[in-house]
CSV table of C-alpha atoms in Angstrom, one decimal:
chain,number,residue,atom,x,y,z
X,1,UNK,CA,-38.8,-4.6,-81.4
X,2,UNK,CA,-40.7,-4.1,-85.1
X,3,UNK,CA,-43.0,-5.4,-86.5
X,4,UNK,CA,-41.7,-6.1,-90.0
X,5,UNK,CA,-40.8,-9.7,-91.0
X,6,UNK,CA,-37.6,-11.1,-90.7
X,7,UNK,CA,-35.9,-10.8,-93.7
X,8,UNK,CA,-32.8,-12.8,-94.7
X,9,UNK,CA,-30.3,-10.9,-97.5
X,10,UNK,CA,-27.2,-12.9,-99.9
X,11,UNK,CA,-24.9,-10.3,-101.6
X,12,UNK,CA,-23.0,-12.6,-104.0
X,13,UNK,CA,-19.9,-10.1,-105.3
X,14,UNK,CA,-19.5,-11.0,-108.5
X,15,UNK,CA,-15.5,-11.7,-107.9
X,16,UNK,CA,-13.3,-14.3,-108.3
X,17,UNK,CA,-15.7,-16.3,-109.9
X,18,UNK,CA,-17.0,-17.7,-113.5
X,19,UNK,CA,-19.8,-16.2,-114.2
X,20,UNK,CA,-21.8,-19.9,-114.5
X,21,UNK,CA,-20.5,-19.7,-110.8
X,22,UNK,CA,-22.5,-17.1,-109.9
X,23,UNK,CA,-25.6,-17.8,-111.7
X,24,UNK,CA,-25.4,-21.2,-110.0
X,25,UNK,CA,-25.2,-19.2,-106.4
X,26,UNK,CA,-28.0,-17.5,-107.5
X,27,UNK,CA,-30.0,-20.6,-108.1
X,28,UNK,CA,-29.0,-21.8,-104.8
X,29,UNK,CA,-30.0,-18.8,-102.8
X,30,UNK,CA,-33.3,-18.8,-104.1
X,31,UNK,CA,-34.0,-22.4,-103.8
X,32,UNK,CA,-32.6,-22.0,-99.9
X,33,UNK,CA,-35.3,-19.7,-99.5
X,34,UNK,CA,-33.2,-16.3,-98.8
X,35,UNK,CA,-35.8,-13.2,-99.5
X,36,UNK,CA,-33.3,-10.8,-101.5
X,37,UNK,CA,-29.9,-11.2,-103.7
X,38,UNK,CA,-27.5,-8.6,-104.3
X,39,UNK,CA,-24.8,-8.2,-106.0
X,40,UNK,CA,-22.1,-4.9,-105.6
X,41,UNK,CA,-21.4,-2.1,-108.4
X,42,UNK,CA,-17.9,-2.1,-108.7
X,43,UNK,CA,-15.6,-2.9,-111.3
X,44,UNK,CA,-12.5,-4.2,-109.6
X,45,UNK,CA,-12.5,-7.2,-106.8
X,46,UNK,CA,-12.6,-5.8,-103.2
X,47,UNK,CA,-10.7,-8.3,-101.2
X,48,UNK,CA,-8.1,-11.2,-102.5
X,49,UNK,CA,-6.4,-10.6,-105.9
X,50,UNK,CA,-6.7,-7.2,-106.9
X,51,UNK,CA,-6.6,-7.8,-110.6
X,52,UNK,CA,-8.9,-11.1,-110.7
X,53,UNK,CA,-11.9,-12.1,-111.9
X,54,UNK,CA,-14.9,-9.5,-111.8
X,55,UNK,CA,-18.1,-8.4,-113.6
X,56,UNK,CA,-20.1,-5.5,-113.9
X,57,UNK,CA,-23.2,-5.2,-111.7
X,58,UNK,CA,-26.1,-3.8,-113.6
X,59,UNK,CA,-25.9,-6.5,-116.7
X,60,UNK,CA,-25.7,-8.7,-114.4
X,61,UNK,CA,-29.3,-7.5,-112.5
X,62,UNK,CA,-31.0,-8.1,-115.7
X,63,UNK,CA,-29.8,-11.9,-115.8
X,64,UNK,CA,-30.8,-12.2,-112.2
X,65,UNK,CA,-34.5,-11.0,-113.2
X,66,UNK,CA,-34.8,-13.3,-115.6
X,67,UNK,CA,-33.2,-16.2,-113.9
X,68,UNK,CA,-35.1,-15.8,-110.5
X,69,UNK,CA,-38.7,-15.8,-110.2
X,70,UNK,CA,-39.3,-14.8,-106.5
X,71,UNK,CA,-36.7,-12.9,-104.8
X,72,UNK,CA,-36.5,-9.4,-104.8
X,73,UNK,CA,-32.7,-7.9,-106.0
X,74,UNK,CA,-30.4,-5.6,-106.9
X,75,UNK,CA,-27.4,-3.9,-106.7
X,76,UNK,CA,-25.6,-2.9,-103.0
X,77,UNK,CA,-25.0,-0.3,-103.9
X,78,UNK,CA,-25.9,0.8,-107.2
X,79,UNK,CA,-22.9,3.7,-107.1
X,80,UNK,CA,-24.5,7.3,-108.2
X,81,UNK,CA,-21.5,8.5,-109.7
X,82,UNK,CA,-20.9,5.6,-112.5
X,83,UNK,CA,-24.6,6.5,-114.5
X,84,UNK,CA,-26.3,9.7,-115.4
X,85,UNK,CA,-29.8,9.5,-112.8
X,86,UNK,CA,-32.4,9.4,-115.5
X,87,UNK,CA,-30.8,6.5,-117.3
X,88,UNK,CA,-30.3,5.1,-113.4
X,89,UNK,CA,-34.4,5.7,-113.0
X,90,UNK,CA,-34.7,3.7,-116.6
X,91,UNK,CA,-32.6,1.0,-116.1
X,92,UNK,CA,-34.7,0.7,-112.5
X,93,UNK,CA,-37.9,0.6,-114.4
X,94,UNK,CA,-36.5,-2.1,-117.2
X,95,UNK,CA,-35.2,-4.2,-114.3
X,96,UNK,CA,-38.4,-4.1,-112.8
X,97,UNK,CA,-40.5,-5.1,-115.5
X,98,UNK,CA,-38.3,-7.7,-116.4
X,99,UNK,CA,-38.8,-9.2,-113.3
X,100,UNK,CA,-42.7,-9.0,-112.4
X,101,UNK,CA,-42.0,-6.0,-109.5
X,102,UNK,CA,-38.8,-7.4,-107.8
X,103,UNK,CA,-36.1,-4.6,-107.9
X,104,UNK,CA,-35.0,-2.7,-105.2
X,105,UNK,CA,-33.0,0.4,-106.3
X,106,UNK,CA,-30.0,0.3,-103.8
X,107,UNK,CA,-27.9,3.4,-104.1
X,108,UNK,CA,-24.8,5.4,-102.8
X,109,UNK,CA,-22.7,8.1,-103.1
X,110,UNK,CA,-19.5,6.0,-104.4
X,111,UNK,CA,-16.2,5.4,-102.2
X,112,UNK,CA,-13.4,2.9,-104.2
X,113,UNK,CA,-11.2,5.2,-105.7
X,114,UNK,CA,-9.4,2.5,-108.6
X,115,UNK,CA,-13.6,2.3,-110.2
X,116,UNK,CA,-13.0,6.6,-110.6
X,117,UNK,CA,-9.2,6.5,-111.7
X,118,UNK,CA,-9.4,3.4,-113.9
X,119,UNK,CA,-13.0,4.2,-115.7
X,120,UNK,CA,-12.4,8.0,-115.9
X,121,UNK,CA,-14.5,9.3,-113.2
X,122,UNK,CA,-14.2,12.3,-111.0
X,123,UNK,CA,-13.3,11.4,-107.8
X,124,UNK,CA,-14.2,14.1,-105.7
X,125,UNK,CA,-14.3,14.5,-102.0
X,126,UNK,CA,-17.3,12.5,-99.6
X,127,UNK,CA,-19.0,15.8,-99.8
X,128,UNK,CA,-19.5,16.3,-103.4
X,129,UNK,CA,-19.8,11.9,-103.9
X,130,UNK,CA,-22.8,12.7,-101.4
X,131,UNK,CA,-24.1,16.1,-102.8
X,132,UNK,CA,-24.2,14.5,-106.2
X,133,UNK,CA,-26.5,11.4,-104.5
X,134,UNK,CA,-28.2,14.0,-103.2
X,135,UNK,CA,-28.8,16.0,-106.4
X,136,UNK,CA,-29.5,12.5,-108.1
X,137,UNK,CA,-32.2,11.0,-106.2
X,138,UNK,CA,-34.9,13.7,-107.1
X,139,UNK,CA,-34.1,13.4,-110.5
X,140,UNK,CA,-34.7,9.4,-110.4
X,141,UNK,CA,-38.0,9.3,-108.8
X,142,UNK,CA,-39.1,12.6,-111.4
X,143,UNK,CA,-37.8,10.0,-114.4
X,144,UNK,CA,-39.9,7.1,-113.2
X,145,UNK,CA,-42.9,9.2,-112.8
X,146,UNK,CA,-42.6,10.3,-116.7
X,147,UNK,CA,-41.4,7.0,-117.9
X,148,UNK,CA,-44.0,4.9,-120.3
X,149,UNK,CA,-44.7,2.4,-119.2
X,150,UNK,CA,-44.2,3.1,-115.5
X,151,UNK,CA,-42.6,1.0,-113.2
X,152,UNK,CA,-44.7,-2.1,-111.9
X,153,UNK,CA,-44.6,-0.8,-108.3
X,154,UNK,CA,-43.0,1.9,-106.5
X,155,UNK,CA,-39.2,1.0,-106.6
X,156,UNK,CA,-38.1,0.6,-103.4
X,157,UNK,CA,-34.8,3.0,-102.8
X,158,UNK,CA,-32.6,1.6,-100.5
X,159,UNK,CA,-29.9,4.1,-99.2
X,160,UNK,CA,-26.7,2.8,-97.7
X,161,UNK,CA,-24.0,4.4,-95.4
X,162,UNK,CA,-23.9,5.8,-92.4
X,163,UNK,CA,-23.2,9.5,-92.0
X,164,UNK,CA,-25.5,11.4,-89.8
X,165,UNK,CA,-26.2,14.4,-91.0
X,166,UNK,CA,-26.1,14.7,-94.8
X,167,UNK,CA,-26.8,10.6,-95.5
X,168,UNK,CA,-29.5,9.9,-92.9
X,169,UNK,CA,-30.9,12.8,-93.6
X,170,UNK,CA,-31.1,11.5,-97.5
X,171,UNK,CA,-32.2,8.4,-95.7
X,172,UNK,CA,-35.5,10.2,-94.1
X,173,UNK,CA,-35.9,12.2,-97.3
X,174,UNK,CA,-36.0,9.3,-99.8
X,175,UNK,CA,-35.0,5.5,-99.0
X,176,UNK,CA,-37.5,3.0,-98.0
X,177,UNK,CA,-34.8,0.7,-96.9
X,178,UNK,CA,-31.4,2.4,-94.8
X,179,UNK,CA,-28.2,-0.5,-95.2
X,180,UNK,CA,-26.3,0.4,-92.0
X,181,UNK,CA,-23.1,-1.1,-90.6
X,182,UNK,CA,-22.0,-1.1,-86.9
X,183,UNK,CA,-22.5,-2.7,-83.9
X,184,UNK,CA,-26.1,-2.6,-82.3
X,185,UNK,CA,-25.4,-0.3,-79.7
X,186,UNK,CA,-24.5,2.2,-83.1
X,187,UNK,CA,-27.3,1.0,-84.5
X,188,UNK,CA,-29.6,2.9,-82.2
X,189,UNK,CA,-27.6,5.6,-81.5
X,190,UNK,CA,-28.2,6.5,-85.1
X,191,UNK,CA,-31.8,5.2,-85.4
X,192,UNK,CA,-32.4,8.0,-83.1
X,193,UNK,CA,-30.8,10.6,-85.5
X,194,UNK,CA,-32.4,9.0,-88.0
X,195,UNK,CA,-35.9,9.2,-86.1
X,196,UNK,CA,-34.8,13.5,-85.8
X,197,UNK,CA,-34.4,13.2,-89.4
X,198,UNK,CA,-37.7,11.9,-90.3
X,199,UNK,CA,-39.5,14.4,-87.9
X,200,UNK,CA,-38.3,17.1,-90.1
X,201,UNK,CA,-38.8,15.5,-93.6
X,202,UNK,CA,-42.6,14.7,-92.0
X,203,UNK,CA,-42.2,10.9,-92.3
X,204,UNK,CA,-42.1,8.3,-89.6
X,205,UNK,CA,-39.1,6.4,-88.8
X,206,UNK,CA,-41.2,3.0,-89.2
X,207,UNK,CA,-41.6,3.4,-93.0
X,208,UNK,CA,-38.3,2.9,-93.2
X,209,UNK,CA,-36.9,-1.1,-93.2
X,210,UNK,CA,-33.3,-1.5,-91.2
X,211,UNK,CA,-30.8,-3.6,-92.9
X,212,UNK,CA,-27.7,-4.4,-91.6
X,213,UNK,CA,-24.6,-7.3,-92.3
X,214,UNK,CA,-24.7,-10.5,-90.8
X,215,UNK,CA,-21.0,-12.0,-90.6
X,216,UNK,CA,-20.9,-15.7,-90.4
X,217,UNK,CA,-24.8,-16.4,-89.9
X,218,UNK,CA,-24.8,-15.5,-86.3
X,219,UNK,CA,-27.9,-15.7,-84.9
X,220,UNK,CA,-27.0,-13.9,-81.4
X,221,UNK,CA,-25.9,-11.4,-83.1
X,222,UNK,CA,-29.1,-10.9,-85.3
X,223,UNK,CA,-31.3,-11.3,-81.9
X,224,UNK,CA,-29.7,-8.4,-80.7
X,225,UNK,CA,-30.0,-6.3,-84.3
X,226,UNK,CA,-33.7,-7.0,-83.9
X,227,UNK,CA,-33.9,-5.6,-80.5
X,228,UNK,CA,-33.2,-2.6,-81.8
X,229,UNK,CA,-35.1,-2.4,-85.2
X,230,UNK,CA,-32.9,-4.3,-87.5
X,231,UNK,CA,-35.2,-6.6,-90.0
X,232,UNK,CA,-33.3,-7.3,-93.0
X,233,UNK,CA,-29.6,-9.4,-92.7
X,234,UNK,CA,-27.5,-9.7,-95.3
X,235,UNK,CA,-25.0,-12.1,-95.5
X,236,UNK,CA,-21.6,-11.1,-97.5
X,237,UNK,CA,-20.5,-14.3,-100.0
X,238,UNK,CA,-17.0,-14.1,-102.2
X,239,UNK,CA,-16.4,-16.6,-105.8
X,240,UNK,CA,-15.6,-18.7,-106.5
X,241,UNK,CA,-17.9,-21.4,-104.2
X,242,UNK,CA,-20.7,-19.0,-102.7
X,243,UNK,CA,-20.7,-21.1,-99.6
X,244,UNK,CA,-24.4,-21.0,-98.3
X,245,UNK,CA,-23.8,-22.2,-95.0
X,246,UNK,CA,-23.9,-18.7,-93.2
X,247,UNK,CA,-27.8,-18.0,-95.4
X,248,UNK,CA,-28.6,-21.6,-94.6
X,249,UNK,CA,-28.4,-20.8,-90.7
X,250,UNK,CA,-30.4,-17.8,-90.7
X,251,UNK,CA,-32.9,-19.0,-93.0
X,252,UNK,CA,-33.6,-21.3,-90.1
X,253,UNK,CA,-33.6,-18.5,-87.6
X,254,UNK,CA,-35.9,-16.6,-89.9
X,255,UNK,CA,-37.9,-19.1,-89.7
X,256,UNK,CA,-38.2,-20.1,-86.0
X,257,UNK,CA,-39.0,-16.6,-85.6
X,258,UNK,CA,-41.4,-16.1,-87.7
C-alpha cells in the first residue's frame, strides 16, 4: 500500500470529435471532480476511422490551461521525436504559466509509425525512438533551468512505457510519474525492477507516483492496482460523446477511500 492520494485520470483523445466536443468534455471532467486531463500527441485517430476527425495535441494543452482552472494536464504522451527538446522544455514552461503551475510534462519515445511516414519523421527502430528520449530529457530539464522566467514549479515528467531496462531505467533517472500498463501481478514484477533502478540512480522508488489505465471504471480492479502501489487511474475516453460514466464511478471510489 502507499501512501499517496488516490488520484483519478481522463485522457480525452482528441478523435472523432468537434473540437466544441472536446472542450465541452473538458468542462465536464473538471466539474465531475477528476484530478488530471490528458489528451494523446498523435496526429492520426488510433482506433475507428482511420482518416477521421483528429487534432494536434500541444495547441490543444494551451486551450485546456486556459479553459480549466484546477486540474493538472497534459499530453499522454507528449511524443519526443515530433519537437526539438529545448522548444519541448519551452512550450512546458509556457503551458505552465498559463495555467498557474498545472502541467505535467508526459513524454515518450514515439511508436505510430503513419505520425513518422505522413509528417516526415525518421522512424527508426525502439532503440534509437528510446536513445533519442533518452538524449532528450537532459536537455529539457537544462532548458527550463535557463529559461526567463522559469517555470512556476518543477514540471512534473511523467515517463510512460514499460521496458525494463533502458525505459525504467529513464524512469528512475528522471520521471516523477511512470504510466505503466499491465496487469497487477506485472505491475509489481516491474516495480521491483524499477525499485533496482532507483538504487542505482540514488533515488527511492516512493518519489515516483504509479499510474496505470483503468478500463471501464472498475473499481476491483483499481483495489488491486493499489495493493501494489498504483495511485493514479486513468480512464481512456474516444469523440465524439466523452461518456463520463467510467470517471464518474471512480470519482466515487476515490472518494470513499480517501
Amino acid at each position: 500500500m502507499t501512501s499517496r492520494p488516490i488520484r483519478i485520470a481522463v485522457q480525452l483523445a482528441p478523435q472523432h470529435a468537434d473540437y466544441s466536443q472536446i472542450r465541452d468534455a473538458v468542462r465536464r471532467a473538471e466539474d465531475l471532480g477528476v484530478d488530471v486531463v490528458f489528451n494523446w500527441d498523435h496526429f492520426f485517430p488510433l482506433s475507428g476511422d482511420p482518416d477521421g476527425k483528429h487534432f494536434e495535441s500541444w495547441t490543444m494543452l494551451g486551450a485546456i490551461a486556459e479553459q480549466t482552472s484546477r486540474v493538472e494536464f497534459g499530453a499522454l504522451v507528449n511524443c519526443n521525436s515530433y519537437r526539438n527538446p529545448d522548444l519541448q522544455a519551452d512550450m512546458a514552461r509556457t503551458l505552465d504559466h498559463i495555467s498557474g503551475g498545472r502541467f505535467i510534462f508526459g513524454t515518450g519515445a514515439g511508436w505510430f509509425e503513419r505520425d513518422y511516414d505522413e509528417y516526415g519523421y525518421e522512424f527508426g527502430t525502439p532503440g534509437s525512438r528510446i536513445a533519442a528520449l533518452g538524449e532528450a530529457l537532459p536537455r529539457i530539464e537544462a532548458r527550463w533551468a535557463k529559461l526567463n522566467p522559469a517555470p512556476v514549479r518543477d514540471i512534473p515528467i511523467l515517463i510512460g512505457g514499460g521496458g525494463e531496462k533502458k525505459t525504467l531505467r529513464l524512469v528512475a533517472r528522471h520521471a516523477d510519474i511512470w504510466h505503466s500498463f499491465g496487469s497487477p501481478e506485472t505491475l509489481q514484477r516491474k516495480l521491483g525492477i524499477l525499485a533496482e533502478h532507483c538504487a542505482a540512480e540514488g533515488r527511492d522508488l516512493g518519489e515516483i507516483e504509479v499510474s496505470v489505465e483503468s478500463r471501464g471504471g472498475d473499481e476491483r480492479a483499481a483495489d488491486a492496482f493499489v495493493e501494489v502501489g498504483a495511485t493514479l487511474f486513468t480512464i481512456g475516453l474516444t469523440g465524439p460523446d466523452y461518456d463520463m460514466d467510467a470517471a464518474k464511478r471512480l470519482v466515487a471510489w476515490r472518494d470513499a477511500n480517501s
